[in-house]
mmCIF file of C-alpha atoms in Angstrom:
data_model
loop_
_atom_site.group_PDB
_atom_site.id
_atom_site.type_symbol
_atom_site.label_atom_id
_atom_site.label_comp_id
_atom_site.label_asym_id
_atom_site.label_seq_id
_atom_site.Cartn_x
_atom_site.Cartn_y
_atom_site.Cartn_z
ATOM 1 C CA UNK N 1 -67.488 104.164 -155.338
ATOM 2 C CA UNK N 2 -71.024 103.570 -153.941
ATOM 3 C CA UNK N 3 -71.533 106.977 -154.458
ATOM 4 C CA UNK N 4 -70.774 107.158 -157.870
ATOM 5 C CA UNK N 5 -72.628 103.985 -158.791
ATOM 6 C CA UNK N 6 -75.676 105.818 -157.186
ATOM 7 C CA UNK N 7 -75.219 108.507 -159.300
ATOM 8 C CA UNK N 8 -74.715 106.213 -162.940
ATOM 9 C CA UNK N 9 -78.077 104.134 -161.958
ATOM 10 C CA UNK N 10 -79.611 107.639 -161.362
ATOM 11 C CA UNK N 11 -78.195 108.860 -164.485
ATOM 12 C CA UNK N 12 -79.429 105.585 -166.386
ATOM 13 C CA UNK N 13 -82.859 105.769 -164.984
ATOM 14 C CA UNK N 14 -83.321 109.424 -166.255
ATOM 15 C CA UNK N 15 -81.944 108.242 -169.679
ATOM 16 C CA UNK N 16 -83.933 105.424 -170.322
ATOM 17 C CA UNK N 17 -85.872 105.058 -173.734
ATOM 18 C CA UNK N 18 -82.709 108.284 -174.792
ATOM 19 C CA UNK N 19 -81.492 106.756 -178.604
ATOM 20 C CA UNK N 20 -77.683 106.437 -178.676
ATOM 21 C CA UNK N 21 -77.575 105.573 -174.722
ATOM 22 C CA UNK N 22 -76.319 102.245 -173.880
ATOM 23 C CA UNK N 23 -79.435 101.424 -171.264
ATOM 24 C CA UNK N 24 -79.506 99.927 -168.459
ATOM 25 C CA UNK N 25 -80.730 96.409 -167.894
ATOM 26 C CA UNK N 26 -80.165 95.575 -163.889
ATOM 27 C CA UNK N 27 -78.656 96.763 -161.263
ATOM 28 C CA UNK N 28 -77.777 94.770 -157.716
ATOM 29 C CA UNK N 29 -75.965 95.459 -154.537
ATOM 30 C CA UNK N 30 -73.366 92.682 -153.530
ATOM 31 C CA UNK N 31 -71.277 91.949 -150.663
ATOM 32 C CA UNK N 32 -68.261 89.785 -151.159
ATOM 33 C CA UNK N 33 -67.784 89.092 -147.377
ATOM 34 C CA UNK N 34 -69.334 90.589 -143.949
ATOM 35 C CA UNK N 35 -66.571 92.319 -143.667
ATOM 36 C CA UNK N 36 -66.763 94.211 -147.072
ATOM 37 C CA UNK N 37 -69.443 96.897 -147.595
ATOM 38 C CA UNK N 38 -72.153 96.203 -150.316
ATOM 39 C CA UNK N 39 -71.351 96.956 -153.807
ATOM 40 C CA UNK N 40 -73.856 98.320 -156.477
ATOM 41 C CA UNK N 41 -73.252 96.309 -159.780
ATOM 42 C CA UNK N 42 -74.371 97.528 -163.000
ATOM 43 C CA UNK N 43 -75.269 96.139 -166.247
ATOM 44 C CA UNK N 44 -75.733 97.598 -169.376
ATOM 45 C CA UNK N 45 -76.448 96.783 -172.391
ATOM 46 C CA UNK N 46 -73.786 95.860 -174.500
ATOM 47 C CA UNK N 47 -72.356 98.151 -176.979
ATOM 48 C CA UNK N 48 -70.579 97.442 -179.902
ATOM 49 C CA UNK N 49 -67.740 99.728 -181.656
ATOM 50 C CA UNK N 50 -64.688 101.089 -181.069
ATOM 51 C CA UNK N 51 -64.331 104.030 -178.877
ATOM 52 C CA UNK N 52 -63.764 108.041 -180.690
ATOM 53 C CA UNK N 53 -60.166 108.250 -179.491
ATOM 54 C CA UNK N 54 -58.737 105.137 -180.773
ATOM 55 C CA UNK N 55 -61.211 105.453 -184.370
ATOM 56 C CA UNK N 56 -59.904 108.886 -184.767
ATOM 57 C CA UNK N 57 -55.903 108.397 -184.333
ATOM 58 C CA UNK N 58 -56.593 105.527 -186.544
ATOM 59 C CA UNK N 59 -57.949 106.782 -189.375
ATOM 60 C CA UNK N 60 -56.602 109.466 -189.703
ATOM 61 C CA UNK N 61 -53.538 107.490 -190.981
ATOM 62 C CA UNK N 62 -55.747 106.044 -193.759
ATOM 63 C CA UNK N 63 -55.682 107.070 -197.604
ATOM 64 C CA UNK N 64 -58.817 109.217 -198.773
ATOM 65 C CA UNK N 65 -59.445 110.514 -194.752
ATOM 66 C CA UNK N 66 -59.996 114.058 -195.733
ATOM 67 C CA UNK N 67 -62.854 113.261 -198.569
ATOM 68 C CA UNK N 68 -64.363 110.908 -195.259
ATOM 69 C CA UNK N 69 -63.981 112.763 -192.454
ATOM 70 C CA UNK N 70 -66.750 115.193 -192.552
ATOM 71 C CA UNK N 71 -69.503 113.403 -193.803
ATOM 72 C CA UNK N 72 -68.953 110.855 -190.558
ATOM 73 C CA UNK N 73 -68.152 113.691 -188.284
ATOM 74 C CA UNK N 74 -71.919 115.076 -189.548
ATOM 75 C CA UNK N 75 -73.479 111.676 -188.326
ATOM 76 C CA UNK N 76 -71.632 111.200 -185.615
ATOM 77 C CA UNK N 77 -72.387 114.468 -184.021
ATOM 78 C CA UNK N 78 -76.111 114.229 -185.185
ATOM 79 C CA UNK N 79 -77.078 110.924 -182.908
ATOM 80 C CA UNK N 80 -74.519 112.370 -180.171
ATOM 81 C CA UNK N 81 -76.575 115.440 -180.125
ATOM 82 C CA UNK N 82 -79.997 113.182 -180.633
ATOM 83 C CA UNK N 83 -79.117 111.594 -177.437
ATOM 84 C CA UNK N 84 -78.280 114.719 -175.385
ATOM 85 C CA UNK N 85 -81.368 116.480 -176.881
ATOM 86 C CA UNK N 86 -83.651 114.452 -175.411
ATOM 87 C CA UNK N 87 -81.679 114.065 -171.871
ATOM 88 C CA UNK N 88 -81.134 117.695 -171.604
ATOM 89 C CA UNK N 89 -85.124 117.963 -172.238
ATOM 90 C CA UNK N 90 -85.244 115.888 -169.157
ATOM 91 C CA UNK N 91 -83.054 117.713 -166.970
ATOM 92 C CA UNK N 92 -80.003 115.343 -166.740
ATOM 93 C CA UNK N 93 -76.429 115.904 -168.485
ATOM 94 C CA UNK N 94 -74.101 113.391 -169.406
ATOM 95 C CA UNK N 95 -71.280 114.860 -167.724
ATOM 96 C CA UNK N 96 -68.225 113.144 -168.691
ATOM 97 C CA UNK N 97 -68.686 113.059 -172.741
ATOM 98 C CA UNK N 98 -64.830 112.363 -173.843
ATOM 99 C CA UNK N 99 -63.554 110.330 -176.186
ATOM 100 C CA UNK N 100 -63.404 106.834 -175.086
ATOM 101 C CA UNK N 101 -67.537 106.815 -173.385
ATOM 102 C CA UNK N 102 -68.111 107.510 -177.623
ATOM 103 C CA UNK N 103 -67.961 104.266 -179.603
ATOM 104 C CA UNK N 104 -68.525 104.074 -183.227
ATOM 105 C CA UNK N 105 -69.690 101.475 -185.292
ATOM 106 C CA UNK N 106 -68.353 102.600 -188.756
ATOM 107 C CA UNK N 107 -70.530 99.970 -190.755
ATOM 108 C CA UNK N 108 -70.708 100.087 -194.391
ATOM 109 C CA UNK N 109 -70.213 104.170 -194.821
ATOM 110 C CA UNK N 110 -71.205 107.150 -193.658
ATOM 111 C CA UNK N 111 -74.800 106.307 -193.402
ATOM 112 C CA UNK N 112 -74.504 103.073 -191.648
ATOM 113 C CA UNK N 113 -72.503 104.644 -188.848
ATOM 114 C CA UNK N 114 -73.839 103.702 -185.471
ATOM 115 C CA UNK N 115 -73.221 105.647 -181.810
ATOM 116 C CA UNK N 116 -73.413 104.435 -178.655
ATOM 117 C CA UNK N 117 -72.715 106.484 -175.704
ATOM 118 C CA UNK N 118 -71.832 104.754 -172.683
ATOM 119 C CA UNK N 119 -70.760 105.881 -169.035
ATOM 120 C CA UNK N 120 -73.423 107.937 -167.393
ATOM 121 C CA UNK N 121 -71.145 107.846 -164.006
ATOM 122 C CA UNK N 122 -70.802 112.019 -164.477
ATOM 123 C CA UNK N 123 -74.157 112.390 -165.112
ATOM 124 C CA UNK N 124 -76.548 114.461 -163.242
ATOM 125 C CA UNK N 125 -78.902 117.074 -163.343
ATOM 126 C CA UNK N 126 -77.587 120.197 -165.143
ATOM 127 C CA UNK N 127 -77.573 122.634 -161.955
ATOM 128 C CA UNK N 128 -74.949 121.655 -159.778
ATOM 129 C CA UNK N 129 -76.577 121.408 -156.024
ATOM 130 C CA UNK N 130 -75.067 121.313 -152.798
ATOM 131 C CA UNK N 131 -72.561 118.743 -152.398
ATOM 132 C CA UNK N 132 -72.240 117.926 -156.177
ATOM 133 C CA UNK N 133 -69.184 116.590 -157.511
ATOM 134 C CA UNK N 134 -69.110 116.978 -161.475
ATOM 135 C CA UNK N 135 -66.860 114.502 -163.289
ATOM 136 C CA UNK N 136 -63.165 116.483 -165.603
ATOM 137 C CA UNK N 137 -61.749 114.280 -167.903
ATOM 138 C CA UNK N 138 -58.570 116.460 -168.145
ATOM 139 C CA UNK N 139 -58.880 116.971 -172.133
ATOM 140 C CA UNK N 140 -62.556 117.782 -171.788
ATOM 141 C CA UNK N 141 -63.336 119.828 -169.293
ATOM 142 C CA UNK N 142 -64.443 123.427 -169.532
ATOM 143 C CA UNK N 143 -63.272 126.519 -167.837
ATOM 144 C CA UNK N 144 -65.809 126.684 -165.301
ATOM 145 C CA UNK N 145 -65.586 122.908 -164.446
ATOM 146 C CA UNK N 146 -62.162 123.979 -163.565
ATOM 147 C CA UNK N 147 -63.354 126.523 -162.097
ATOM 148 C CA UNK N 148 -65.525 124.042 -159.763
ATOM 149 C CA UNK N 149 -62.272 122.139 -158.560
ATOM 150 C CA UNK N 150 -60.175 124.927 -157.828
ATOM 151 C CA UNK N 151 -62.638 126.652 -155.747
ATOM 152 C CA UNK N 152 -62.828 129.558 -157.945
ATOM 153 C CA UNK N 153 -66.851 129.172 -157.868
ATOM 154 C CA UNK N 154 -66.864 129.399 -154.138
ATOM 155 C CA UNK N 155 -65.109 132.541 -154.023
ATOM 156 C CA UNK N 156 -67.396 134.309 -156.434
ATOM 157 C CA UNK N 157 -65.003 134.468 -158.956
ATOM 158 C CA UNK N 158 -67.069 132.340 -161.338
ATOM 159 C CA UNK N 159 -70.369 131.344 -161.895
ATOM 160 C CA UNK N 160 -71.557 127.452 -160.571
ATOM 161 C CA UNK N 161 -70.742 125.225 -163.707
ATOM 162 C CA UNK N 162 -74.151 124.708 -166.484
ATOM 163 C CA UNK N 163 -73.665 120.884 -167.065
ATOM 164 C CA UNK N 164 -75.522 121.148 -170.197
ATOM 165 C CA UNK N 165 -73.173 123.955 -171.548
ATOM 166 C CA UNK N 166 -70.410 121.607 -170.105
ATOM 167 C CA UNK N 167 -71.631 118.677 -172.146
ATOM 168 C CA UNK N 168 -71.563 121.442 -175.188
ATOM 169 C CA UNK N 169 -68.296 122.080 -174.450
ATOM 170 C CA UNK N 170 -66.679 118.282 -174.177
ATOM 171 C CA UNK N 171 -68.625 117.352 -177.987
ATOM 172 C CA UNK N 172 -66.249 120.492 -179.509
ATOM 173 C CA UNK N 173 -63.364 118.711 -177.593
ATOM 174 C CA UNK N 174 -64.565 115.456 -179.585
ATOM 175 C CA UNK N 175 -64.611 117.357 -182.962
ATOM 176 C CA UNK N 176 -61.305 119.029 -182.432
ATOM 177 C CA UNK N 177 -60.198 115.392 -182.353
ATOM 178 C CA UNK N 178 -62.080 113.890 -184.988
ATOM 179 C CA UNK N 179 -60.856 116.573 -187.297
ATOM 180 C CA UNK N 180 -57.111 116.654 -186.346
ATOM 181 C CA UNK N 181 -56.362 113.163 -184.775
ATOM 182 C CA UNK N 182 -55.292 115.685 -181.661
ATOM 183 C CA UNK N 183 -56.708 117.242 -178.480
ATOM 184 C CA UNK N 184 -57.914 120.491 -178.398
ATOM 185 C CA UNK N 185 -56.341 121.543 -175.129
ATOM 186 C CA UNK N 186 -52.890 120.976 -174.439
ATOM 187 C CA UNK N 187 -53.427 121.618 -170.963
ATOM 188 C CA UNK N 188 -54.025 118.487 -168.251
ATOM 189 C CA UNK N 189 -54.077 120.241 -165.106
ATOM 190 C CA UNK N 190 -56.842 121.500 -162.745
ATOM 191 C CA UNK N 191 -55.904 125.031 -162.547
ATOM 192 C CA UNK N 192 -58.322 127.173 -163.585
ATOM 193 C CA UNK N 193 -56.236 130.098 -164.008
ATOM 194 C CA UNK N 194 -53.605 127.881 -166.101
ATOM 195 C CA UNK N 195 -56.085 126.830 -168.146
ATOM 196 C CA UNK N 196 -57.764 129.825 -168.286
ATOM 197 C CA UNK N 197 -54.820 131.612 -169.990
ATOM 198 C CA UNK N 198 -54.433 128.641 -172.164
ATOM 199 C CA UNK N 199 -58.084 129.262 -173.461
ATOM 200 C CA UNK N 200 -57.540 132.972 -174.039
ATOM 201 C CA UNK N 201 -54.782 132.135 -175.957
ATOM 202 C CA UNK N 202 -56.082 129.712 -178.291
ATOM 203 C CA UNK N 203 -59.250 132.046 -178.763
ATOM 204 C CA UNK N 204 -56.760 135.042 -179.807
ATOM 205 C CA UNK N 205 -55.191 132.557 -182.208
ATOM 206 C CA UNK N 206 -58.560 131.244 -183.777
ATOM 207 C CA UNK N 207 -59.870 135.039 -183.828
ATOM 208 C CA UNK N 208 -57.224 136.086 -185.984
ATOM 209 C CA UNK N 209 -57.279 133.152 -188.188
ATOM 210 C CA UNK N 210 -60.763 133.335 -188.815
ATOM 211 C CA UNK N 211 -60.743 137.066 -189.173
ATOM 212 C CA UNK N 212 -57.603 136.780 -191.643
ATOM 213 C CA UNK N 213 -58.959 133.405 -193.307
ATOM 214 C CA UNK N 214 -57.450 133.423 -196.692
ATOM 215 C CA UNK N 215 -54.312 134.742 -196.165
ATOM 216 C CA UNK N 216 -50.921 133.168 -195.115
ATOM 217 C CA UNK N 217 -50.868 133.996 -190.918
ATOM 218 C CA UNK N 218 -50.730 130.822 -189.571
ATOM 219 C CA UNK N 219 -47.547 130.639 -187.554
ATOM 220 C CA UNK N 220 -48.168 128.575 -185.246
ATOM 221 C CA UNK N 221 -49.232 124.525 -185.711
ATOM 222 C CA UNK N 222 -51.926 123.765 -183.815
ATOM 223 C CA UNK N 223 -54.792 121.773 -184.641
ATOM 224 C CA UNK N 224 -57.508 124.281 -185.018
ATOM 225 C CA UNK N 225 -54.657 125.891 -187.855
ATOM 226 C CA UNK N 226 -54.664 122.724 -189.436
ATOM 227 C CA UNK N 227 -58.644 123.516 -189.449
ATOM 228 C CA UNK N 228 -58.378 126.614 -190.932
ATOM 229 C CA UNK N 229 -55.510 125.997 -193.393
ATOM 230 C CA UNK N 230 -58.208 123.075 -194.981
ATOM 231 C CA UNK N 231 -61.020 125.641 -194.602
ATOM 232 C CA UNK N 232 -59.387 127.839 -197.207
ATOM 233 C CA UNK N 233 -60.749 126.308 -200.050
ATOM 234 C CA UNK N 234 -64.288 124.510 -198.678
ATOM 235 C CA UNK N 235 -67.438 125.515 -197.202
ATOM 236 C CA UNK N 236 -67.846 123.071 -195.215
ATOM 237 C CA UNK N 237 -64.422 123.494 -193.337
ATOM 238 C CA UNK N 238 -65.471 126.874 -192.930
ATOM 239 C CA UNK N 239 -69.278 125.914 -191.516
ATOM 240 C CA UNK N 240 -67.610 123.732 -189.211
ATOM 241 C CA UNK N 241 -64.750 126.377 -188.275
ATOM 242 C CA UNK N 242 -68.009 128.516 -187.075
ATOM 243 C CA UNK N 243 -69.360 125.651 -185.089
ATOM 244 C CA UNK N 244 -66.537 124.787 -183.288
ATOM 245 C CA UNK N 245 -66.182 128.752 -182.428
ATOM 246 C CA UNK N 246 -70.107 128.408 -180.675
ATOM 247 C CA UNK N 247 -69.313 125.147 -178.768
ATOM 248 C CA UNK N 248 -66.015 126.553 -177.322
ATOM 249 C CA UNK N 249 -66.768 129.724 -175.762
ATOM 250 C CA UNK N 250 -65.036 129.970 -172.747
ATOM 251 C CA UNK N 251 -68.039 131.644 -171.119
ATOM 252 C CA UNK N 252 -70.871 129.077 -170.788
ATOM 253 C CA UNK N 253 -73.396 132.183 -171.302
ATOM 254 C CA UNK N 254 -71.852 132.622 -174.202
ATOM 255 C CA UNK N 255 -72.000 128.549 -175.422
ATOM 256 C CA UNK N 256 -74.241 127.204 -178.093
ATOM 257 C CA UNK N 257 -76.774 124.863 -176.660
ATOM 258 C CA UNK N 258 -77.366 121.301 -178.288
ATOM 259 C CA UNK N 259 -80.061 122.624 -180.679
ATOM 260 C CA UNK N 260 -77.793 125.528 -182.006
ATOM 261 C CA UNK N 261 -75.187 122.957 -182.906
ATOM 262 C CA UNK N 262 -78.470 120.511 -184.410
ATOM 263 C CA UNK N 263 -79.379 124.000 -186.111
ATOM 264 C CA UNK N 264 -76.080 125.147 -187.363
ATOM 265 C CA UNK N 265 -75.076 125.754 -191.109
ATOM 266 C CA UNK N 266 -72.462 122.258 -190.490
ATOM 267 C CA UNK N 267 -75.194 120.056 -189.328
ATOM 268 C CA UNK N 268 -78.146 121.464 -191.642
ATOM 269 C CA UNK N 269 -75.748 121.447 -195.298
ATOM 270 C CA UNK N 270 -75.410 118.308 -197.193
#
């Protein structure tokens, strides 16, 4: 635990003055008793909102959510990415971006929506060194986080994790959700090569769609053919089809980095 309140204040401190960042205010040690070891406390400031997860499954049960969604996907993603921008510029990753460290503040509409990213307990700088220990929320993480934890980096078999590709990688999980009130993975196990095959998969699935867009192959449910069955008939489903296809490549070489996704057709179309 001391450990991994070094590495939030370290996180904090590289993320201060970063919009969107809930920032830190003070940090102590504290000792209950001699006998205890010393504690590092701390505070934050406080963020209001509800977090991603629990917005999402919410309204997605509400009348009128498909005219809605997009437009506060768009500014949700744009102050997410705002904040990583500048942190990646610095060096640092986030490094455990899943749906409940996102809270939302819906306000009055679309435009009033307000994001506050909290938890910077994963964060760290974006090559792993020695002795590194990246956080894997198990619906977030990417193959080669996975890769970390079952030692298939070790062996050669994969390259060290990017943490900045990673963080690319965990926002895509966030608009698979956003989109579909569902994960994008199905998969909450650390085994690479489980999860590995489960990402192949899904990519042979979303090729085909894509490739095959307007016509009637979807035979299997799963949220990104929810995507592409609303993408038949709107350009936007269809700019945000080719995001999601950039932030989820299973090869991190491969990934789009925060300014393609700032950059992208989605992000840049009103």
């Amino acid at each position: 635990m001391m450990y991994l309140g070094k590495q939030e204040q370290q996180g904090l401190l590289a993320a201060r003055g970063v919009p969107h960042i809930a920032q830190l205010v003070e940090a102590f040690t504290f000792q209950e008793s001699a006998a205890s070891g010393e504690s590092l406390v701390i505070v934050t400031e406080y963020a209001e909102g509800q977090s991603l997860e629990s917005l999402a499954k919410q309204l997605s049960q509400g009348a009128g959510w498909e005219q809605r969604k997009l437009p506060l996907m768009k500014n949700i993603l744009a102050q997410i990415c705002e904040a990583l921008k500048q942190l990646h510029g610095r060096g640092w990753c986030h490094g455990d971006l899943n749906p409940t460290n996102v809270l939302v503040n819906l306000g009055s509409g679309p435009a009033d929506v307000r994001v506050t990213i909290i938890d910077l307990g994963g964060s760290m700088p974006g090559q792993l060194g020695a002795g590194a220990l990246p956080m894997a929320h198990p619906l977030c993480s990417s193959p080669e986080v996975k890769g970390w934890f079952n030692g298939m980096c070790k062996q050669g078999l994969m390259p060290p994790p990017d943490m900045l590709a990673y963080d690319v990688w965990s926002m895509g999980c966030l608009l698979v959700l956003w989109l579909t009130g569902e994960n994008a993975f199905d998969s909450d196990q650390y085994s690479a090569a489980a999860f590995a095959r489960e990402v192949d998969q899904k990519h042979r699935e979303w090729a085909d769609k894509h490739a095959l867009f307007r016509k009637p192959r979807f035979c299997q449910r799963t949220p990104f053919c929810k995507i592409a069955c609303q993408a038949v008939d709107d350009e936007r489903y269809d700019s945000c089809w080719e995001l999601l296809w950039k932030m989820l490549q299973p090869s991190q070489q491969c990934r789009a980095r925060i300014q393609d996704v700032i950059n992208s057709k989605f992000m840049s179309t009103e």
